[in-house]
PDB file of C-alpha atoms in Angstrom:
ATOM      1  CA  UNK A  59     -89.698 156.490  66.707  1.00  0.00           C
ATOM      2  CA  UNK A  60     -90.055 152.861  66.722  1.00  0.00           C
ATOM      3  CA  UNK A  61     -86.998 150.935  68.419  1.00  0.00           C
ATOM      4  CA  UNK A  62     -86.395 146.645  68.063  1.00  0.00           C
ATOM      5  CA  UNK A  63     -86.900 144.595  70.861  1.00  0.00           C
ATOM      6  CA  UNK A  64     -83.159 144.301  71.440  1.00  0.00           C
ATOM      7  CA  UNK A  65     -82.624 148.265  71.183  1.00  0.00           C
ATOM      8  CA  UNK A  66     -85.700 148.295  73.719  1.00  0.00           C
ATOM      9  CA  UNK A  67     -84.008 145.931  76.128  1.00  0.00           C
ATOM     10  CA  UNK A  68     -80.966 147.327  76.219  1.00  0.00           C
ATOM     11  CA  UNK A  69     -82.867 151.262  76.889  1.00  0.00           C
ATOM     12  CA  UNK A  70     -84.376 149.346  79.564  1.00  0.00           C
ATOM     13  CA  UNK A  71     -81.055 148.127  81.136  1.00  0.00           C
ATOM     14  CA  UNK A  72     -79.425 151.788  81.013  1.00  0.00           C
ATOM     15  CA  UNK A  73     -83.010 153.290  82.291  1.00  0.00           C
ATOM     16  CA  UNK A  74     -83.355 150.804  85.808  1.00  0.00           C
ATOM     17  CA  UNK A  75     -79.524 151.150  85.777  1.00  0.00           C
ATOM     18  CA  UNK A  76     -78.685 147.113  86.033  1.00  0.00           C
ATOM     19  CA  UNK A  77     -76.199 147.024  83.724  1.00  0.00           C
ATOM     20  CA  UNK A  78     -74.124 149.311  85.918  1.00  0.00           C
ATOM     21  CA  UNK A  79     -72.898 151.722  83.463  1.00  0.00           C
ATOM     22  CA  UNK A  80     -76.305 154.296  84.307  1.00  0.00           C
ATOM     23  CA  UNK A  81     -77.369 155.394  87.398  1.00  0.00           C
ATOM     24  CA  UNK A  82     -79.664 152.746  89.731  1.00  0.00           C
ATOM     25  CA  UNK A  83     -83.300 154.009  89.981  1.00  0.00           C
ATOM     26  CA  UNK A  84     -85.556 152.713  92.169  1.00  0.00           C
ATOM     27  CA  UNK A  85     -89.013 151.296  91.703  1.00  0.00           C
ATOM     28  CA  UNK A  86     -90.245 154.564  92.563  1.00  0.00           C
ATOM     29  CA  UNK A  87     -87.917 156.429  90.809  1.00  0.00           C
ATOM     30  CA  UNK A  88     -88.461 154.337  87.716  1.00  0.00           C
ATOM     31  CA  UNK A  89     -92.257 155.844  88.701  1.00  0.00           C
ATOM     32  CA  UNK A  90     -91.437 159.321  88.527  1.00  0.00           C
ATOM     33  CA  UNK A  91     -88.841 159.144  85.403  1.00  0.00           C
ATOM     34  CA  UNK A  92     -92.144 158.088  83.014  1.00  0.00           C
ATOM     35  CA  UNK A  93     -94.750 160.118  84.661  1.00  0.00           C
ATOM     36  CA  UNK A  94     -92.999 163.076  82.907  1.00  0.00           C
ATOM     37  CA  UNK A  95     -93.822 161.547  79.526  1.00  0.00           C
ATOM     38  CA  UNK A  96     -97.539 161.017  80.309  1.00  0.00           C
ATOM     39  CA  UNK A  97     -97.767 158.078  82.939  1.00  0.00           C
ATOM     40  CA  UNK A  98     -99.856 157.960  86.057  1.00  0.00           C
ATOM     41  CA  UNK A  99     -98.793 155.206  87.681  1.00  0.00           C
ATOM     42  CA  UNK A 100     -98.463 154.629  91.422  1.00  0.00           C
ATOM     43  CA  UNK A 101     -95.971 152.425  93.512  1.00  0.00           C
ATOM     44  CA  UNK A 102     -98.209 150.336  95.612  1.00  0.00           C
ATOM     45  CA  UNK A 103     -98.631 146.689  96.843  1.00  0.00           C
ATOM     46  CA  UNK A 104     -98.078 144.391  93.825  1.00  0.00           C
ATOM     47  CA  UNK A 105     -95.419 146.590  91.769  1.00  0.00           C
ATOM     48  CA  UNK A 106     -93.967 144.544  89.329  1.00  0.00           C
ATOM     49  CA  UNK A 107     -90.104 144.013  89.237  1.00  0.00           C
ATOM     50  CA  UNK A 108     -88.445 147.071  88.186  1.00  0.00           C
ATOM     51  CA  UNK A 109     -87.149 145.345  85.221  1.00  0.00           C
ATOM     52  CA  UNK A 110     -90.575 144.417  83.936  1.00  0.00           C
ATOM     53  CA  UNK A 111     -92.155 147.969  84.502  1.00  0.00           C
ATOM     54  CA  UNK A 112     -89.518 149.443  82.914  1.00  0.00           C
ATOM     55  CA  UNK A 113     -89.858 147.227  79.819  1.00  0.00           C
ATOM     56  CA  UNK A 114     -93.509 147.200  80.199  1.00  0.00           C
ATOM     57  CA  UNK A 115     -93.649 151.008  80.129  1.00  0.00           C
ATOM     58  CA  UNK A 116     -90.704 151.487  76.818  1.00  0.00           C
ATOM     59  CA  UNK A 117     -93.038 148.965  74.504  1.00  0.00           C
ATOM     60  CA  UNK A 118     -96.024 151.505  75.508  1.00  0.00           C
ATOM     61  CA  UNK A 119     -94.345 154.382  74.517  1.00  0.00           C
ATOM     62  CA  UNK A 120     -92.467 152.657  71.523  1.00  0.00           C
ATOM     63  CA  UNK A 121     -92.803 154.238  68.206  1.00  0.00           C
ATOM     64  CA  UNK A 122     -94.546 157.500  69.606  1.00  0.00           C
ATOM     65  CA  UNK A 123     -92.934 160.606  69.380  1.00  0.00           C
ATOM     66  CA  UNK A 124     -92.364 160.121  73.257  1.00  0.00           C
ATOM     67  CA  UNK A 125     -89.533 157.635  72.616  1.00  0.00           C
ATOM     68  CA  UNK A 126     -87.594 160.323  71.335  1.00  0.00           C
ATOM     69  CA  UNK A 127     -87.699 162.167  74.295  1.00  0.00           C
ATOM     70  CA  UNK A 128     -87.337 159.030  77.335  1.00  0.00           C
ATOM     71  CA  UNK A 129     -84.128 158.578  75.245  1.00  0.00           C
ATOM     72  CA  UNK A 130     -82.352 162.119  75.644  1.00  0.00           C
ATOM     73  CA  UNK A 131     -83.641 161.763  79.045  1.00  0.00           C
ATOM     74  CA  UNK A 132     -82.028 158.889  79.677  1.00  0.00           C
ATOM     75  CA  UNK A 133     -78.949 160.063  78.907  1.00  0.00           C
ATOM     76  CA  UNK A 134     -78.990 163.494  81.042  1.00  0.00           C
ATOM     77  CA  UNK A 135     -75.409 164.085  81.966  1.00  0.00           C
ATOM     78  CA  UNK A 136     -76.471 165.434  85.617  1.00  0.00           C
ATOM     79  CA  UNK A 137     -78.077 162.372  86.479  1.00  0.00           C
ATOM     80  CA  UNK A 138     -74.881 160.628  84.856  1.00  0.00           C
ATOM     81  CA  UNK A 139     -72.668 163.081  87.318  1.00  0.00           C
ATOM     82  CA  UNK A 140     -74.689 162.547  90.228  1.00  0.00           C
ATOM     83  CA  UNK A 141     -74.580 158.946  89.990  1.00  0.00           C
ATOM     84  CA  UNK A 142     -70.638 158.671  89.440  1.00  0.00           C
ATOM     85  CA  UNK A 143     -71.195 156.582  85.818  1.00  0.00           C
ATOM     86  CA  UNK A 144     -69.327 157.543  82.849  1.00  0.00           C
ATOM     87  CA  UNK A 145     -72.137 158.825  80.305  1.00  0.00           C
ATOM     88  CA  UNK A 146     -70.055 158.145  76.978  1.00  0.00           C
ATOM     89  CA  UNK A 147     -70.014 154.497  77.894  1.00  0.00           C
ATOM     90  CA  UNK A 148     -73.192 154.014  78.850  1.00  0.00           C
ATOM     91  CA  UNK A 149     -74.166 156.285  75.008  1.00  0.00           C
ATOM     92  CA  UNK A 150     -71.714 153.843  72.771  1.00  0.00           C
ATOM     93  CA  UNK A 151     -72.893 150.939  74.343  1.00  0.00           C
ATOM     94  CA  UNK A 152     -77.234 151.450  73.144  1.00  0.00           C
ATOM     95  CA  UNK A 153     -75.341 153.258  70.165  1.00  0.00           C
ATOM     96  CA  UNK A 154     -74.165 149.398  69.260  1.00  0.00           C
ATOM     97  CA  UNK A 155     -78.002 148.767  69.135  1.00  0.00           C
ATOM     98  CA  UNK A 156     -79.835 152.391  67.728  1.00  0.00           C
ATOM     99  CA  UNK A 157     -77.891 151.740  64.894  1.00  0.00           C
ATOM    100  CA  UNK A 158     -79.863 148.898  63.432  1.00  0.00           C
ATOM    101  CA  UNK A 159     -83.047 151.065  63.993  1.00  0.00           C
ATOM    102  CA  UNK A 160     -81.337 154.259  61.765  1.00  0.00           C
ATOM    103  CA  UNK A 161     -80.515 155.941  64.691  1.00  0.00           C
ATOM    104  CA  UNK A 162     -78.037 157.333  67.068  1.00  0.00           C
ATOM    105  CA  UNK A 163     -77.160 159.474  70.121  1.00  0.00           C
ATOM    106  CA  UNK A 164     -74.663 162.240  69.523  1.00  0.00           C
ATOM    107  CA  UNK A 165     -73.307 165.296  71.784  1.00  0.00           C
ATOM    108  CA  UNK A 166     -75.236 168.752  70.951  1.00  0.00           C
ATOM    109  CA  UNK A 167     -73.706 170.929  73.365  1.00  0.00           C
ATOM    110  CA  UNK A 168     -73.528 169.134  76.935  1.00  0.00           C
ATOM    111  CA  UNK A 169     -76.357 167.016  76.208  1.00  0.00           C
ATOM    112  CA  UNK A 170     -77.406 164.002  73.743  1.00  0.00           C
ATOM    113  CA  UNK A 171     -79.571 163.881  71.078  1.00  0.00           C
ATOM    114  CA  UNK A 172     -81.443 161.388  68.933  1.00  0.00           C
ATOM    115  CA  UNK A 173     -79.808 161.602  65.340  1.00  0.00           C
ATOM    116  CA  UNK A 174     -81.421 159.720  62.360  1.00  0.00           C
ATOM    117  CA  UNK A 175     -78.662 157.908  60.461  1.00  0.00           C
ATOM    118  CA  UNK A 176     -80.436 157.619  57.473  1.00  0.00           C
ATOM    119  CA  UNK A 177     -78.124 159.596  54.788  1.00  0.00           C
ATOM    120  CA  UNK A 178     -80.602 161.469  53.020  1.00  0.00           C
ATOM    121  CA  UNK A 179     -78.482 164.361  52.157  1.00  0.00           C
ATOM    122  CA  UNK A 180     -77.555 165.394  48.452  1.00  0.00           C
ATOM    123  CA  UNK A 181     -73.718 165.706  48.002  1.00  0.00           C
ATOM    124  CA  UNK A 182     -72.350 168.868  45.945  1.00  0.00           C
ATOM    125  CA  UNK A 183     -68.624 168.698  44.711  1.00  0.00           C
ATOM    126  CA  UNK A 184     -67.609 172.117  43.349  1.00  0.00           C
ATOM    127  CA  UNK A 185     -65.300 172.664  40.922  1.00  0.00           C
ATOM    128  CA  UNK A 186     -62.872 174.888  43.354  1.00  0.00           C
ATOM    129  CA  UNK A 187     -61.850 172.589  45.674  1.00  0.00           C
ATOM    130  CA  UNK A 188     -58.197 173.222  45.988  1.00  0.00           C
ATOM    131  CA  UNK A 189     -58.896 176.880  45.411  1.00  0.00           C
ATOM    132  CA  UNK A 190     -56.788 179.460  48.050  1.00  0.00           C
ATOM    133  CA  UNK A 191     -59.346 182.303  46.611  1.00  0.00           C
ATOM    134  CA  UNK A 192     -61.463 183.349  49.576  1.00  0.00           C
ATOM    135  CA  UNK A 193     -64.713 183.070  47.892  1.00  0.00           C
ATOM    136  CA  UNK A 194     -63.975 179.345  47.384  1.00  0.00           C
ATOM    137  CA  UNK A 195     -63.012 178.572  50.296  1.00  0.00           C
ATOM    138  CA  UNK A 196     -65.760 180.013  52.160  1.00  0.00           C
ATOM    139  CA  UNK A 197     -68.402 177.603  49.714  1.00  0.00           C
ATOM    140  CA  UNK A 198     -66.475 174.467  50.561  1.00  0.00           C
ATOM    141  CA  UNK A 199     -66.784 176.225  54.316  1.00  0.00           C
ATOM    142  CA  UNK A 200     -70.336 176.415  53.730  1.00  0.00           C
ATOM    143  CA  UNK A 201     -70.920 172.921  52.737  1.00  0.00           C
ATOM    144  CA  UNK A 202     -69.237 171.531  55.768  1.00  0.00           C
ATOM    145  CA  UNK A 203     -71.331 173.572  58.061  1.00  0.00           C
ATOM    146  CA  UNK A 204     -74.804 172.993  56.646  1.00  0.00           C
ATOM    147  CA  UNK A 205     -73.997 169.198  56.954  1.00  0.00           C
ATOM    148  CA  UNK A 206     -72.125 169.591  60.022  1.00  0.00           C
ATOM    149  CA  UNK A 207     -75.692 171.327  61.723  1.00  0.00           C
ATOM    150  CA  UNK A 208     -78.285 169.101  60.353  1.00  0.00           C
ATOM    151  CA  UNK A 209     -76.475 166.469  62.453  1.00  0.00           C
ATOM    152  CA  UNK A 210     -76.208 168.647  65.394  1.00  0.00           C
ATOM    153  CA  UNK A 211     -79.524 169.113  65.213  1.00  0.00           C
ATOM    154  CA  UNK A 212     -78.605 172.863  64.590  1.00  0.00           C
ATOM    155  CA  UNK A 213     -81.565 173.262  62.491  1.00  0.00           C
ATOM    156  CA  UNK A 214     -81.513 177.381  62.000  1.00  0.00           C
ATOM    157  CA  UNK A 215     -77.932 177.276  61.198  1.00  0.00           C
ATOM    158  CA  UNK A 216     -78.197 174.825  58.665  1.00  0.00           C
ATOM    159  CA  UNK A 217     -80.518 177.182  56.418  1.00  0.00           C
ATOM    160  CA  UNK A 218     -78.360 180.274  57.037  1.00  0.00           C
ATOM    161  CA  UNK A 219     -75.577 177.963  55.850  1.00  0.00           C
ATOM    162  CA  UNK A 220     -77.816 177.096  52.799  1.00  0.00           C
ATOM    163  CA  UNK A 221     -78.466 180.523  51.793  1.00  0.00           C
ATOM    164  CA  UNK A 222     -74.952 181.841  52.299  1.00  0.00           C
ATOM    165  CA  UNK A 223     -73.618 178.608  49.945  1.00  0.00           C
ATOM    166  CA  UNK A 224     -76.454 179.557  47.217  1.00  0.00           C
ATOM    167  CA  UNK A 225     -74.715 183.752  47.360  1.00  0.00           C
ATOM    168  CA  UNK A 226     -71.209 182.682  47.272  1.00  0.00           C
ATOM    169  CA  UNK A 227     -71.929 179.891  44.284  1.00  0.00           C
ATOM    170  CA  UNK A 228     -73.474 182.714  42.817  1.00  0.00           C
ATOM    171  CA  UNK A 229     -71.039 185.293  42.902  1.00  0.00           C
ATOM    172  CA  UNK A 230     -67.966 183.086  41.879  1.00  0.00           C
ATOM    173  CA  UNK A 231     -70.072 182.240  38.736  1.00  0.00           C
ATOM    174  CA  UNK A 232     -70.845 186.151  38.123  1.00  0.00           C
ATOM    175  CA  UNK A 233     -67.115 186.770  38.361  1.00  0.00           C
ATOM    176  CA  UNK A 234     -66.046 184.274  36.089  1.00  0.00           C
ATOM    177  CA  UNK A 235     -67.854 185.798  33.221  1.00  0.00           C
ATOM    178  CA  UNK A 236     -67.881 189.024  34.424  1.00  0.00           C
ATOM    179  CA  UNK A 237     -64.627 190.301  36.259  1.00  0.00           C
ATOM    180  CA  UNK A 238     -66.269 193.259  37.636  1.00  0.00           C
ATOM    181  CA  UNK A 239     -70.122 192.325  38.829  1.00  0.00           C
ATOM    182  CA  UNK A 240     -72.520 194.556  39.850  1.00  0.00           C
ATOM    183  CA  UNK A 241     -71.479 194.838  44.135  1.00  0.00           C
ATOM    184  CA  UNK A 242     -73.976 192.607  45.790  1.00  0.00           C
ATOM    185  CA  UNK A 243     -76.846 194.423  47.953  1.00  0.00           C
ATOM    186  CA  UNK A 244     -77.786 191.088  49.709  1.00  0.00           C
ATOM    187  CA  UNK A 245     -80.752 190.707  47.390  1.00  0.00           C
ATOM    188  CA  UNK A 246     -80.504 187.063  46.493  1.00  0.00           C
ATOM    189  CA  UNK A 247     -82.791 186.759  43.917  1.00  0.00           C
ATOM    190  CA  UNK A 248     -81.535 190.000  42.216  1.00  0.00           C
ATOM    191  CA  UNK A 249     -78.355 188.277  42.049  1.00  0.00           C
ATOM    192  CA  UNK A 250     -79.683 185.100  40.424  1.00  0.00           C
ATOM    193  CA  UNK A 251     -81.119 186.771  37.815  1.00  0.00           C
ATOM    194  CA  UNK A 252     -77.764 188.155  36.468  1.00  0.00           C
ATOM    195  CA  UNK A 253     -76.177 184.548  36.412  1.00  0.00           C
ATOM    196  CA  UNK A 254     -79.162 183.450  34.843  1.00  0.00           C
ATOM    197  CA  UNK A 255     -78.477 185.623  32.000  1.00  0.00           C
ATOM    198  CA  UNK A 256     -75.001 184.723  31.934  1.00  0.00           C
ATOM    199  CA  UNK A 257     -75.877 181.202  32.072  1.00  0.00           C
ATOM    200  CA  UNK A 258     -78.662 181.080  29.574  1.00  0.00           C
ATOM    201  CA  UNK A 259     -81.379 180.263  31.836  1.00  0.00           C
ATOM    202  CA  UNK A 260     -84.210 182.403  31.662  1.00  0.00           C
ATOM    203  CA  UNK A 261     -87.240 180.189  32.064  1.00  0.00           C
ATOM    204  CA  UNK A 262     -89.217 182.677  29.304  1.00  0.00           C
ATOM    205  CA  UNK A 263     -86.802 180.958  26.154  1.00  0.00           C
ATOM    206  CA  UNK A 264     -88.726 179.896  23.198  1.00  0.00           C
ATOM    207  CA  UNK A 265     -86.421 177.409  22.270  1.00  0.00           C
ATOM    208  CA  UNK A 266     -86.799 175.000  25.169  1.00  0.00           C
ATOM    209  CA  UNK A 267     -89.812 172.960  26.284  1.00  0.00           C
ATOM    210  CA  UNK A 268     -92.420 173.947  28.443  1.00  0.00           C
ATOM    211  CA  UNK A 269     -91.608 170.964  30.628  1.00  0.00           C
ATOM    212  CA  UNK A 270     -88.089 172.570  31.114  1.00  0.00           C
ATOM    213  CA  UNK A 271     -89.095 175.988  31.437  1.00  0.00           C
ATOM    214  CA  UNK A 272     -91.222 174.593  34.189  1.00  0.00           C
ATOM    215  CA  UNK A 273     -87.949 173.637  35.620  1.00  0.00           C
ATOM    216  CA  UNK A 274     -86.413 176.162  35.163  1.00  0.00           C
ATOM    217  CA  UNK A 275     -89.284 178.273  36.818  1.00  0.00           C
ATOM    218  CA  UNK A 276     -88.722 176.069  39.842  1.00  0.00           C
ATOM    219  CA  UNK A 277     -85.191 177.086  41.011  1.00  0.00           C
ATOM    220  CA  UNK A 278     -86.216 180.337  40.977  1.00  0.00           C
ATOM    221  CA  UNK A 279     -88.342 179.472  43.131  1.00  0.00           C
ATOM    222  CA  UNK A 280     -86.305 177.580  44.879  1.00  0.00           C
ATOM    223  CA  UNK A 281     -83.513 180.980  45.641  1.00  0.00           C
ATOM    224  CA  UNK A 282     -86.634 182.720  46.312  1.00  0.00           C
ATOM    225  CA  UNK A 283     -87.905 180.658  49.035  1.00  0.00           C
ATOM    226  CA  UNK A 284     -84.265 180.667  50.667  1.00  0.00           C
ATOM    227  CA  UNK A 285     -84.102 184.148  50.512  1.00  0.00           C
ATOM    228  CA  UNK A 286     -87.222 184.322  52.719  1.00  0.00           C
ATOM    229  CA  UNK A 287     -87.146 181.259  53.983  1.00  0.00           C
ATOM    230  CA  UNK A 288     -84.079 182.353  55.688  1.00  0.00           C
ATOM    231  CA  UNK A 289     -85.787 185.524  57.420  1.00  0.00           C
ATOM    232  CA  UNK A 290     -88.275 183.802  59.244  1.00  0.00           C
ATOM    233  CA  UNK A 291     -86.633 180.701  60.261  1.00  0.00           C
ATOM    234  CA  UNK A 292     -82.719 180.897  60.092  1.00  0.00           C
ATOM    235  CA  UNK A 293     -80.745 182.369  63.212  1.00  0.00           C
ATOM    236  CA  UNK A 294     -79.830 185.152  61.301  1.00  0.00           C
ATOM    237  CA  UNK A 295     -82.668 186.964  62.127  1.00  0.00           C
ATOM    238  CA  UNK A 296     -85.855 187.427  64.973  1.00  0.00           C
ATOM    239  CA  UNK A 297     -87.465 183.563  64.362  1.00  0.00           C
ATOM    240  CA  UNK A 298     -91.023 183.772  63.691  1.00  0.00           C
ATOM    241  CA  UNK A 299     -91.310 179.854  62.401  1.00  0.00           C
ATOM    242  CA  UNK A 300     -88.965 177.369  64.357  1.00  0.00           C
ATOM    243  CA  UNK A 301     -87.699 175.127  61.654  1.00  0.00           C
ATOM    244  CA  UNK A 302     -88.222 171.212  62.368  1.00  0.00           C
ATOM    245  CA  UNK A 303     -85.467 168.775  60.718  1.00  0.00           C
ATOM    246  CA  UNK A 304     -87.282 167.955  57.560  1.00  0.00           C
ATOM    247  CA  UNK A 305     -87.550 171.736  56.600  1.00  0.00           C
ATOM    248  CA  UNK A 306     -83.990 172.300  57.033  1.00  0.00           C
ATOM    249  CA  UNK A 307     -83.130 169.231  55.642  1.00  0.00           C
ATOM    250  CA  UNK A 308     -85.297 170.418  52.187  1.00  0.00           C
ATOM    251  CA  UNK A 309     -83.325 173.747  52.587  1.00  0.00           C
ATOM    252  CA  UNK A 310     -79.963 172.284  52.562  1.00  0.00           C
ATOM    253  CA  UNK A 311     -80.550 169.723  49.774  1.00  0.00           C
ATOM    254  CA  UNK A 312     -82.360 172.146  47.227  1.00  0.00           C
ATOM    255  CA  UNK A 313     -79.508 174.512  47.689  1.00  0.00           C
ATOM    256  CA  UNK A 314     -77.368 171.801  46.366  1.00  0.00           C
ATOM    257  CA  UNK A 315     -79.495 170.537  43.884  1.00  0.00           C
ATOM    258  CA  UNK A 316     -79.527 174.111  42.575  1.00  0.00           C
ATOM    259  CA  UNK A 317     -75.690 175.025  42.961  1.00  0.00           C
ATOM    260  CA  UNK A 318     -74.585 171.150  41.395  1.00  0.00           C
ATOM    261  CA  UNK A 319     -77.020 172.276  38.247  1.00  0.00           C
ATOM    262  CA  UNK A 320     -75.864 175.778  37.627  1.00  0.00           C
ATOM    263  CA  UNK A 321     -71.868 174.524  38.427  1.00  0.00           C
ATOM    264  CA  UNK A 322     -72.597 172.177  35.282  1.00  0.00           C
ATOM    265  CA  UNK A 323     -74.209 174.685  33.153  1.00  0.00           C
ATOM    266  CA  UNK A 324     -71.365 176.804  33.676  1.00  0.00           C
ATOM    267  CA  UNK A 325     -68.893 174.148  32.708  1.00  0.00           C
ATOM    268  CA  UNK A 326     -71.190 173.492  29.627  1.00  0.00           C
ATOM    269  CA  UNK A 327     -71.398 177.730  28.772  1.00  0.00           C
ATOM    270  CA  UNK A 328     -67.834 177.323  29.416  1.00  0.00           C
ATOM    271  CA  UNK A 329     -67.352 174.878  26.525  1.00  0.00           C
ATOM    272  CA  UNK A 330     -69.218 176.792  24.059  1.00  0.00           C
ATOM    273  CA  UNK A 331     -66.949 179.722  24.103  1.00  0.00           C
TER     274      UNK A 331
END
């Protein structure tokens, strides 16, 4: 995480507490807030000013994966509580700076996280937006909430989101060409085989290129790696791999890329009737 030298003054100012909107630490205190990220420094004869260590110490740990870290820490709400300051001040006033480095802080829970505000998510419109039929409105639901938790940083619930928007996509296709489907088992994969058929998708078709069928090949794989993807990192189940940001964020946006394609190849089936 690599923060500007404006963005790393003003950390420095909330950190030593001299802007007075953060807690005043001592030199000492300034000592023991960056041994926990590695330091071994001692406060002795010849301490520079706290303002200088402090700076001094933020351009050493500057674009490590450390920086993440002094910044949630520097935002604690106990030490916010303790010290009488008013953390959501002190948060929108480095916010005014992290966002010309692509980042900001945002509340997870009662604590603040570093949140990239690089948009790097796929959008998916669906084609039942003002829909009262339950199944539609728990996809739009499902959108909402896999976006809404890869800003969180809820990065579990974001693929169980991504895997429950693939199923319901799914089954409000089935239904539309067949008004009594086959009552699904909660095999995923089972269930996108059906819609292939009724979409005309089957990767084996002679009358399509290989480069397609290749394609074609690959969002199968793609429901296939949900569906297990899903068992050993979502919160849905015992986690056996903790997903990082980047994994989740690949689950979300292939679940879109997948549901946008197969909404217009059912608009295009559609047409052919």
């Amino acid at each position: 995480m690599n923060l500007s030298e404006q963005t790393i003054s003003a950390l420095g100012s909330i950190i030593t507490g001299d802007k007075q909107i953060s807690p005043y630490r001592t030199g000492p205190q300034l000592i023991d807030f960056f041994r926990t990220f590695g330091s071994d420094d001692i406060y002795e004869s010849g301490f520079p000013s706290r303002w200088r260590y402090t700076k001094d110490k933020l351009y050493d740990f500057n674009n490590t994966v450390s920086m993440k870290n002094i910044l949630e820490t520097a935002f604690h709400p106990l030490d916010f509580l303790n010290g009488g300051k008013d953390i959501k001040s002190a948060v929108d006033y480095l916010n005014e700076f992290l966002k010309f480095d692509g980042y900001q802080l945002i509340a997870v829970g009662n604590k603040w996280k570093v949140s990239q505000l690089v948009d790097t998510q796929i959008d998916l419109l669906h084609p039942y937006e003002n829909s009262v039929e339950i199944t539609h409105i728990f996809i739009d639901e499902q959108i909402k909430k896999c976006d809404r938790k890869l800003t969180e940083g809820d990065f579990d619930g974001a693929i169980t989101n991504a895997r429950s928007l693939i199923e319901a996509v799914l089954s409000a296709i089935e239904k539309e060409f067949d008004p009594q489907p086959p009552k699904y088992d909660g095999n995923l994969p089972k269930l996108y085989r059906r819609v292939q058929n009724h979409l005309n998708l089957s990767p084996g078709q002679e009358n399509i290129g290989e480069c397609l069928q290749q394609i074609l090949s690959g969002l199968t794989s793609i429901v296939s790696g949900l569906a297990t993807l899903r068992n050993t990192m979502s919160d849905s189940h015992v986690i056996s791999y903790k997903p990082s940001e980047h994994h989740a964020r690949l689950a979300v946006n292939s679940a879109k890329t997948l549901c946008n394609f197969l909404f217009d190849t059912k608009e295009y089936q559609m047409k052919k009737r």
